[in-house]
Coordinates of C-alpha atoms in Angstrom, one line a residue:
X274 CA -254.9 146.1 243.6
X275 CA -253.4 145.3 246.7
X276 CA -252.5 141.6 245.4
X277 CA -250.7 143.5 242.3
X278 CA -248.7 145.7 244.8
X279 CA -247.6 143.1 246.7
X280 CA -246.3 141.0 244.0
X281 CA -244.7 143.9 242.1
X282 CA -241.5 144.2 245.3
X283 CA -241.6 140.0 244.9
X284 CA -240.7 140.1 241.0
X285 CA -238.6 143.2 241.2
X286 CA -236.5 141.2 244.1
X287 CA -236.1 138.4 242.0
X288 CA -235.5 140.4 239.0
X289 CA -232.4 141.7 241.1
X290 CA -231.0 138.5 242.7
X291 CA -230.9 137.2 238.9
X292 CA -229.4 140.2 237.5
X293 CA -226.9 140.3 240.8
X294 CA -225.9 136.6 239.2
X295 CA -223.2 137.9 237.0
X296 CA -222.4 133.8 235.7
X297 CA -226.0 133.3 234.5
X298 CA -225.1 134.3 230.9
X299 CA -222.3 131.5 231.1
X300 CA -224.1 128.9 232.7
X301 CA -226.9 129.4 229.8
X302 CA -224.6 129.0 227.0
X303 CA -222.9 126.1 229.4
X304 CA -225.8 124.1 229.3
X305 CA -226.3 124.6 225.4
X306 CA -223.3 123.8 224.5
X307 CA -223.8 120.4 226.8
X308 CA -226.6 119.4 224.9
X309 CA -225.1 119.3 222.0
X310 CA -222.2 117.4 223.1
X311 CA -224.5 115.1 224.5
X312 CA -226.1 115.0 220.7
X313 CA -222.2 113.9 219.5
X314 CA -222.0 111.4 222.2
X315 CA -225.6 109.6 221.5
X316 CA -224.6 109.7 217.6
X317 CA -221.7 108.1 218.3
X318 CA -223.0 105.8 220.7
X319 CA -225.4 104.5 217.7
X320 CA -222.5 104.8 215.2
X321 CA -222.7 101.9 212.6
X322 CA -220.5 100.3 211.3
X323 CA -219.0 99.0 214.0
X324 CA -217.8 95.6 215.0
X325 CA -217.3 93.8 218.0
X326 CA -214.3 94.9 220.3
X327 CA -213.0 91.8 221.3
X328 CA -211.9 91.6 217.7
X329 CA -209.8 94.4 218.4
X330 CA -207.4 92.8 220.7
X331 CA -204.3 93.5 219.4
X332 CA -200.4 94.0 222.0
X333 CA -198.3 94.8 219.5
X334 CA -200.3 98.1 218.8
X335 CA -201.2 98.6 222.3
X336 CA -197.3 98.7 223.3
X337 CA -196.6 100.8 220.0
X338 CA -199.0 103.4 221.1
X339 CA -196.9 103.4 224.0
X340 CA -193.9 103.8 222.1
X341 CA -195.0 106.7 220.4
X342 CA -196.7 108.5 223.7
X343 CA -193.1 108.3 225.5
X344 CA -191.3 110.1 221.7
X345 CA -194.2 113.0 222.4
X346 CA -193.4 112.9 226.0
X347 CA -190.0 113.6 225.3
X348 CA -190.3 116.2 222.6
X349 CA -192.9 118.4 225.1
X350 CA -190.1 117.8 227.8
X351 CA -190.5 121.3 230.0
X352 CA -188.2 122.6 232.5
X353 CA -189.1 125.3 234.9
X354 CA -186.7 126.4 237.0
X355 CA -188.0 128.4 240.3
X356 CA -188.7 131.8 240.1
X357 CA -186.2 132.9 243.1
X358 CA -182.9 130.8 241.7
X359 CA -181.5 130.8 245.5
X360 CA -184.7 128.8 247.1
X361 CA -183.6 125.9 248.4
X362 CA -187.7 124.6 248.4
X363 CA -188.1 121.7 246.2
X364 CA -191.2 121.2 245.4
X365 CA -192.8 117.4 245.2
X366 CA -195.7 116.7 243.1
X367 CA -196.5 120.2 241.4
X368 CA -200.0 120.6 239.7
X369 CA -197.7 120.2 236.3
X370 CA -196.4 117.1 237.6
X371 CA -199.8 115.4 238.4
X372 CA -201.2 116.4 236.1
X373 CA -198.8 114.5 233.8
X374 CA -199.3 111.6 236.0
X375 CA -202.7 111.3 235.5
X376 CA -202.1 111.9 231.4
X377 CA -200.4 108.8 231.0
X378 CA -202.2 106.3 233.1
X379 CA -205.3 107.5 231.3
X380 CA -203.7 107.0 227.7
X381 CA -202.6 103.3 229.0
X382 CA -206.2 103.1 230.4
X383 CA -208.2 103.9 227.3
X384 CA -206.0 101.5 225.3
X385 CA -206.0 99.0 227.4
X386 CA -209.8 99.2 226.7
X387 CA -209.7 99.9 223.1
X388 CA -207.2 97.2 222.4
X389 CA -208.5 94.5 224.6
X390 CA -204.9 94.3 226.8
X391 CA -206.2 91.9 228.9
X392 CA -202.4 91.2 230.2
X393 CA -201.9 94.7 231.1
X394 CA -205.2 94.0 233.7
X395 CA -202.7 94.2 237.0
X396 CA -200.9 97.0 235.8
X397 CA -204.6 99.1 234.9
X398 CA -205.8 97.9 238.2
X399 CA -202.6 100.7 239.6
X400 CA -203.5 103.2 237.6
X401 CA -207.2 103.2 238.8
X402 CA -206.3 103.0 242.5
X403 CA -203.7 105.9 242.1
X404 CA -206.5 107.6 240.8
X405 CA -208.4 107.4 243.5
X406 CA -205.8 107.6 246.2
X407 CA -205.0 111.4 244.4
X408 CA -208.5 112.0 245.8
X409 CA -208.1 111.4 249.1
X410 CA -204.2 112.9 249.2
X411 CA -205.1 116.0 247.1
X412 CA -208.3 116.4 249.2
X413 CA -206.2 116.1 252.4
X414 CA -203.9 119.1 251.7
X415 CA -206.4 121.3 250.6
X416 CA -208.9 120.8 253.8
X417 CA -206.2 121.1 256.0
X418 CA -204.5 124.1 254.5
X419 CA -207.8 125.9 253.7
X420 CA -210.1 124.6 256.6
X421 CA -212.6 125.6 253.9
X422 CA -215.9 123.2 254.5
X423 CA -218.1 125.1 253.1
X424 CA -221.3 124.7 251.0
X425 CA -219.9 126.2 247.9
X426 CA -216.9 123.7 248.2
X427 CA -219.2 120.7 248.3
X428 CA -221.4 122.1 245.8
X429 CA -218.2 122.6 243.6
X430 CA -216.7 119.8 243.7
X431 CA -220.0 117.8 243.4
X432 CA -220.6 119.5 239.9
X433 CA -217.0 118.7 238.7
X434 CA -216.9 115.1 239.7
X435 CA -220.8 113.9 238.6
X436 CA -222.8 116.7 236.2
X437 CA -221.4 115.3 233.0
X438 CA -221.3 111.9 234.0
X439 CA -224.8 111.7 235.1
X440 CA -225.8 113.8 232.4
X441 CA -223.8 111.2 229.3
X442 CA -225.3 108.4 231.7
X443 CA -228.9 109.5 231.2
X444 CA -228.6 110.8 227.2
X445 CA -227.2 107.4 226.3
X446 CA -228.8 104.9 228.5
X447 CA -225.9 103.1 229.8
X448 CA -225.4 102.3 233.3
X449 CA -223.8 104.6 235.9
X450 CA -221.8 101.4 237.2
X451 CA -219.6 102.1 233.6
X452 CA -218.3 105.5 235.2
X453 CA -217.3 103.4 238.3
X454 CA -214.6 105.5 238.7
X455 CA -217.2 108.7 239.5
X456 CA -218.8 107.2 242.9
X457 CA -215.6 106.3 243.8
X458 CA -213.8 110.0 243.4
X459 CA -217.0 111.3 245.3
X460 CA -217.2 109.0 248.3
X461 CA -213.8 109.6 248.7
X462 CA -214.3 113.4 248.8
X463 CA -217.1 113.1 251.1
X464 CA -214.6 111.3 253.1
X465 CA -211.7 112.9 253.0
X466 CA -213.8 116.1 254.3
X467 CA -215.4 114.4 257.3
X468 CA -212.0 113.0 258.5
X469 CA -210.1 116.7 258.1
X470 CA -213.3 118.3 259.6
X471 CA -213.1 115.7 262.9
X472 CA -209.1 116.5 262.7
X473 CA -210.0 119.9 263.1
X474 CA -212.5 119.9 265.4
X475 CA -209.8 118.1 267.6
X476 CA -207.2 120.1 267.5
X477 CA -209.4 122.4 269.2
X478 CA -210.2 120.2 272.4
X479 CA -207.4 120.9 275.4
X480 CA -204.0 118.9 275.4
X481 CA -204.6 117.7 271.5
X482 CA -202.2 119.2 268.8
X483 CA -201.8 119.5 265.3
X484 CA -200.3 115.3 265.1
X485 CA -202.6 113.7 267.7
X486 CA -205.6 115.1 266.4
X487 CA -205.0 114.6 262.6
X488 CA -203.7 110.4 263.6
X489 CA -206.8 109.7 265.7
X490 CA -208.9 111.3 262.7
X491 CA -207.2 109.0 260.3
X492 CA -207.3 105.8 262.8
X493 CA -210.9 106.8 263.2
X494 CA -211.3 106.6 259.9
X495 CA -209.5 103.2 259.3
X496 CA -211.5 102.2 262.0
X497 CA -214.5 102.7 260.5
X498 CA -213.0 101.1 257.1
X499 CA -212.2 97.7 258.7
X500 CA -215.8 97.8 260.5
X501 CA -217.3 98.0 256.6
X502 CA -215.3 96.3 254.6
X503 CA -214.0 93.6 256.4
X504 CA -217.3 92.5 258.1
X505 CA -220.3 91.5 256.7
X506 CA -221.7 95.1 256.3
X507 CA -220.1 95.1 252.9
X508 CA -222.8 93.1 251.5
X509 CA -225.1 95.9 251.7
X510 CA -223.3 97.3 248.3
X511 CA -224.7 94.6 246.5
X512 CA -227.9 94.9 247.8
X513 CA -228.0 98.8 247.2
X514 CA -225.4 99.2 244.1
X515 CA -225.3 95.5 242.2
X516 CA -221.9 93.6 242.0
X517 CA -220.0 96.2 239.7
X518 CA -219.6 99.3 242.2
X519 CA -219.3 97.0 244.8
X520 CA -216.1 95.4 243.3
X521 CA -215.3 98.6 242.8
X522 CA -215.5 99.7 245.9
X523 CA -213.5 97.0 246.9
X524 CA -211.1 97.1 245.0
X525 CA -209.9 100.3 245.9
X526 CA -211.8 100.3 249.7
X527 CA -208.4 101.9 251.5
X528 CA -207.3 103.6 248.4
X529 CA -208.2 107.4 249.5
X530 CA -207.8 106.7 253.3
X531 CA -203.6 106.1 252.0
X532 CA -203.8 109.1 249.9
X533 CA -205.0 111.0 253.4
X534 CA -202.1 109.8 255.1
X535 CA -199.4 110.6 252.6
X536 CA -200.8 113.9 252.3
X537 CA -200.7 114.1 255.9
X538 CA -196.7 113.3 255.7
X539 CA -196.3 115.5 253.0
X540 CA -194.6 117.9 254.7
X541 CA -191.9 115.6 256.0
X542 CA -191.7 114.0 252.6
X543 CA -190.9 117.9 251.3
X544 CA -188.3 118.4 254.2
X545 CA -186.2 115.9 253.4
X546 CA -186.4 116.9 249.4
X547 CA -185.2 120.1 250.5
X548 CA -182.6 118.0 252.4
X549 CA -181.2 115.6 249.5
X550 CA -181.7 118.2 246.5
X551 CA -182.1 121.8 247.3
X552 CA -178.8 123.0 249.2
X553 CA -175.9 120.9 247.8
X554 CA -175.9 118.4 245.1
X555 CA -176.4 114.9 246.6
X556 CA -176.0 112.5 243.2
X557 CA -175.8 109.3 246.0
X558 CA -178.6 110.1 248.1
X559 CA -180.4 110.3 244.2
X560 CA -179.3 107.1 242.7
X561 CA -180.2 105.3 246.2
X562 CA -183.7 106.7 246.0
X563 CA -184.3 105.5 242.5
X564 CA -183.1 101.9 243.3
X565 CA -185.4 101.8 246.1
X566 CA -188.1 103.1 243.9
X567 CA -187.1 100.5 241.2
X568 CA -187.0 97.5 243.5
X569 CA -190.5 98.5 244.6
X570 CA -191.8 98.3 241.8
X571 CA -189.8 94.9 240.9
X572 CA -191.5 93.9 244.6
X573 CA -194.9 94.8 243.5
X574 CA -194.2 93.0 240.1
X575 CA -192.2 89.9 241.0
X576 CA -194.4 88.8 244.1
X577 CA -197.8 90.2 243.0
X578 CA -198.6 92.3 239.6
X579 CA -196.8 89.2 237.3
X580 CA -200.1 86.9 238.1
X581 CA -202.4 85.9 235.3
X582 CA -205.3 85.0 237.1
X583 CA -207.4 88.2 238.3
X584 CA -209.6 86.9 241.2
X585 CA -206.1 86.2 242.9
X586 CA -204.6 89.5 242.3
X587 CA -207.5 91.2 243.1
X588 CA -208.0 90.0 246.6
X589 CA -204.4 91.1 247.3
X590 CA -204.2 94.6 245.3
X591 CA -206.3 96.8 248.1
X592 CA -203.3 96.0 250.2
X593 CA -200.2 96.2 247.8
X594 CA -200.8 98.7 244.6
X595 CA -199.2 101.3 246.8
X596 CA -195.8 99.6 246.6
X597 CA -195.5 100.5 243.0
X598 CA -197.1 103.6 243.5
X599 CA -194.8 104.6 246.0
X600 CA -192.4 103.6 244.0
X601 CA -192.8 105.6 240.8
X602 CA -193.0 108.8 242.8
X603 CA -189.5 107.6 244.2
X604 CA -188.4 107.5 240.7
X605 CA -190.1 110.4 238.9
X606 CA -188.6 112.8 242.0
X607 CA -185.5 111.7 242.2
X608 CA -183.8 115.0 241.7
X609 CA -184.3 118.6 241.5
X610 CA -184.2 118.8 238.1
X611 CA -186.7 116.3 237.8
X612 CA -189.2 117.9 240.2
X613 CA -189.5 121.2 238.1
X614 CA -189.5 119.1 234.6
X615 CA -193.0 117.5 233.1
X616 CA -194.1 116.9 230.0
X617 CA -196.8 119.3 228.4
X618 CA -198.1 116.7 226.4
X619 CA -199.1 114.6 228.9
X620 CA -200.3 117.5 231.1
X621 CA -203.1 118.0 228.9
X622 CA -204.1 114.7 228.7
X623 CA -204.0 115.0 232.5
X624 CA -206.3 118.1 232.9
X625 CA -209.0 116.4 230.7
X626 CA -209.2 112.8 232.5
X627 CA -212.8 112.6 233.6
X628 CA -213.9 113.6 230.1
X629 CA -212.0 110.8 228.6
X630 CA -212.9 108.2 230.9
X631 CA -216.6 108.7 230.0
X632 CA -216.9 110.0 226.2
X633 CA -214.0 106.9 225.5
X634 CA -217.2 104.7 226.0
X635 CA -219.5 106.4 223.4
X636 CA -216.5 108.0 220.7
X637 CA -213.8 106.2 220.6
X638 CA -215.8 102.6 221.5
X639 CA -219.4 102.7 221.0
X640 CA -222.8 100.3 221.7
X641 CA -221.9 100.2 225.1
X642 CA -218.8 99.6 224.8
X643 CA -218.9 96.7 223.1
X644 CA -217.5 97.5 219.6
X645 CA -215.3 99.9 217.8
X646 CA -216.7 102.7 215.6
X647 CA -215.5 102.2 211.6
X648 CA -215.0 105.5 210.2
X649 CA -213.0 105.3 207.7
X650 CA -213.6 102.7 205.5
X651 CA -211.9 99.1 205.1
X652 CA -211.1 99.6 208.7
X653 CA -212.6 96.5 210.3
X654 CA -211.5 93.7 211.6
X655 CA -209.9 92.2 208.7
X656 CA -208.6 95.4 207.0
X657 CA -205.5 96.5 206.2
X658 CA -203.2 97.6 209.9
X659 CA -202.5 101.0 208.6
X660 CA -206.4 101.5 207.9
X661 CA -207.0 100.4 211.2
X662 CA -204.1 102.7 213.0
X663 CA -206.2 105.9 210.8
X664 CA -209.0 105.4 212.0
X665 CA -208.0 105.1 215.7
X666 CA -206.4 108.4 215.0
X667 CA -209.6 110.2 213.6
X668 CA -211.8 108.3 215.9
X669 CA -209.6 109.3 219.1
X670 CA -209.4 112.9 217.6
X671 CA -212.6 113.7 217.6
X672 CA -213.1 112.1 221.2
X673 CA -210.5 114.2 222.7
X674 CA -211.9 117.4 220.8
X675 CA -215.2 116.7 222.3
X676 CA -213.9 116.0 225.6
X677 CA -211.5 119.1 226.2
X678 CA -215.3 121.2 225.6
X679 CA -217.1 119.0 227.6
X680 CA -214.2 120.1 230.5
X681 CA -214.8 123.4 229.7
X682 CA -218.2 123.6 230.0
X683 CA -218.1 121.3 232.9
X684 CA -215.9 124.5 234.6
X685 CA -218.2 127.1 233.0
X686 CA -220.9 125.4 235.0
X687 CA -218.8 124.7 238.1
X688 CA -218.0 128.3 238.5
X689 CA -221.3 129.8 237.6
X690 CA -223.7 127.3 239.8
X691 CA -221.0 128.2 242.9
X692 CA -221.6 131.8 242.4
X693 CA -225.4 131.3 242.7
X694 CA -225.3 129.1 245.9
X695 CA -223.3 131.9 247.4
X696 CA -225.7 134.7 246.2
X697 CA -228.4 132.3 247.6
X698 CA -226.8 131.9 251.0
X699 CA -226.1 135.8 251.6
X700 CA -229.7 136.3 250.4
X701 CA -231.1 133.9 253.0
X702 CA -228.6 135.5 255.5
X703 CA -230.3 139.3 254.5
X704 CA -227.4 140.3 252.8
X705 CA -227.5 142.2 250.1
X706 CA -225.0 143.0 246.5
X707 CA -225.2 146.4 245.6
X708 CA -222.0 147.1 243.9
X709 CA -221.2 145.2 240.6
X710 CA -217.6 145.7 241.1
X711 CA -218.2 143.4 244.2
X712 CA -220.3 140.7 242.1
X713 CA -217.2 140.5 239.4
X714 CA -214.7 140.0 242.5
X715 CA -216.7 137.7 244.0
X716 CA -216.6 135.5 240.7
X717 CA -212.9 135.7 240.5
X718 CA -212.7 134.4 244.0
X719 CA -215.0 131.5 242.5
X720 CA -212.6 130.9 239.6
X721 CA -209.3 131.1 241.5
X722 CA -211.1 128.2 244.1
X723 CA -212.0 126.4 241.6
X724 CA -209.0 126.2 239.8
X725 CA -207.3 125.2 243.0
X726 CA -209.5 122.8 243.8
X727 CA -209.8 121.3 240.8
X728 CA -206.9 118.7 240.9
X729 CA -208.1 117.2 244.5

């Protein structure tokens, strides 16, 4: 009897903590909505026919798909003027903006695989790195506004970068070294934290301000950078991680550490935007910044990105793909008209990136990656173009679809496992929830933190 009593408080605290969880309901129907896109992906992983995708390579309908993604850029054209028409704040690389960004590099990225674009290898090899260096500069500004290094942020962002990939990794069998692009986004995360969190911790000390303590982070960090990958110690990702990930690593080895310091000059970047375009119209300070963005991307081109041979451009691309990125952003911000434009089309892509880069591997291509689904057919190899061009369409329809959910639930997931860390931390701490009003204020905090988070 006593045994019973005991156990009765036990189950009617746990009863409560649950019930106190007001995502559970979400996170249930989360996780069954995963498993069945993990169903799609495995069927279509298995999908026969198929044939192999080096028969696909094909430029003329790699650069037509281009074509056609700048006509839809331009009719979903967007212009948002600032709410308060006096503000003379400019504002460089909006969430819109980025997110359109990242919407075309991905569509040049998953046609480059579909369509074997071999020649487009240097120019992919950019994309990827400004990927990565969007972690480590998006990452920057939110540590350093937010000072926010907290459990539920790691746990957060943790979920959004790796639960579906390792998820679609496991279901289908493949490698994790084919979502490269995963470990990289979360060891540049991890840090990008430690180096705000030593910047912080700096400032603090007598005689170090806001500048001194955030450089020495960063030259701490590059320190530590040059001690890994420029010494022997690098061979210890091969040994651990195979010869993929640790080209990959590589490859982009200081791409996040420059995204930390241009977030860290973002704020002179934004003063002199306000400068050239938000009091009086400057059209020559304009047309000089997009010739200097032009020739930097002609630099990058002319004296490294027109090579054929990849092991040569990939010992120098750590050191020089921010030229043309640098560039672009140069280019695309050239006004203030152009800072409050993007394209809506291309903003969607954008929000939906991760989910593309892993379903393209088991929807769009298939066995591994090694050949392209035929759905519709005559649409091999040797049918007819248009046949071919259909069933890209219906093939990359259905991969998108499946993707924008698998975001979704991804979110759904994000939101709801964030909440429970939380409740799990004040429980541990003896806090207690008593009002529900609380509990649905506390998951709109989650929301709104994730939604600004997401983009880093």
């Amino acid at each position: 009897m006593e045994e019973s009593s005991s156990s009765s408080p036990m189950k009617d605290n746990s009863r409560s903590f649950l019930q106190s969880w007001t995502g559970r309901k979400e996170f249930t129907i989360a996780q069954l909505k995963v498993v069945a896109i993990l169903g799609i992906a495995i069927i279509g992983d298995r999908w026969k026919p198929s044939y192999p995708r080096n028969d696909n390579h094909n430029m003329p309908l790699f650069w037509i798909g281009h074509a056609v993604l700048l006509v839809l850029t331009i009719a979903t054209w967007k212009h948002t003027p600032p709410r308060d028409p006096s503000s003379t704040r400019i504002t460089l690389l909006s969430r819109p903006q980025t997110e359109e960004w990242k919407g075309w590099m991905q569509f040049a990225f998953i046609m480059y695989h579909y369509y074997r674009a071999w020649s487009a290898y240097n120019f992919i090899r950019v994309f990827v790195s400004s990927y990565v260096w969007m972690t480590g500069f998006g990452n920057f500004l939110y540590f350093d506004k937010k000072k926010d290094f907290s459990i539920e942020r790691i746990v957060s962002m943790c979920i959004r970068i790796n639960y579906f990939p390792l998820l679609l990794s496991w279901a289908t069998g493949v490698s994790l070294e084919l979502y490269y692009v995963v470990p990289l986004h979360t060891e540049g995360f991890f840090m990008t934290l430690i180096t705000c969190y030593v910047a912080i911790k700096l400032e603090s000390r007598p005689g170090m301000t806001y500048w001194k303590s955030r450089i020495a982070a960063i030259l701490l960090c590059l320190a530590v950078h040059v001690a890994f990958f420029e010494t022997r110690a690098v061979d210890s990702l091969n040994f651990f991680f195979g010869h993929e990930i640790s080209f990959r690593f590589q490859a982009d080895k200081y791409s996040a550490w420059i995204g930390i310091v241009c977030g860290l000059l973002m704020q002179k970047a934004s003063e002199y935007m306000s400068w050239a375009y938000g009091t009086i119209d400057r059209p020559q300070v304009a047309w000089a910044q997009r010739f200097l963005g032009v020739g930097m991307i002609s630099l990058w081109y002319f004296k490294f990105g027109y090579l054929s041979d990849k092991i040569d451009y990939n010992a120098m691309h750590p050191y020089v793909f921010v030229i043309a990125l640098l560039g672009w952003l140069m280019v695309r911000n050239s006004s203030k008209y152009l800072t409050e434009c993007h394209s809506t089309f291309l903003e969607f892509l954008g929000k939906n990136t991760l989910e593309t880069y892993v379903l393209q591997f088991h929807l769009f291509m298939n066995h591994k990656v090694q050949e392209i689904p035929i759905v519709i057919p005559g649409s091999g190899p040797d049918g007819h173009v248009m046949l071919k061009i259909l069933n890209m369409l219906l093939c990359g329809t259905i991969f998108v679809s499946v993707a924008v959910l698998a975001r979704k639930v991804t979110v759904s997931t994000q939101i709801a496992a964030t909440e429970l860390v939380t409740l799990t931390k004040k429980k541990c701490s003896g806090e207690v929830e008593e009002e529900e009003d609380d509990d649905d204020i506390e998951q709109s905090e989650m929301k709104s933190m994730v939604v600004k988070g997401e983009a880093a």
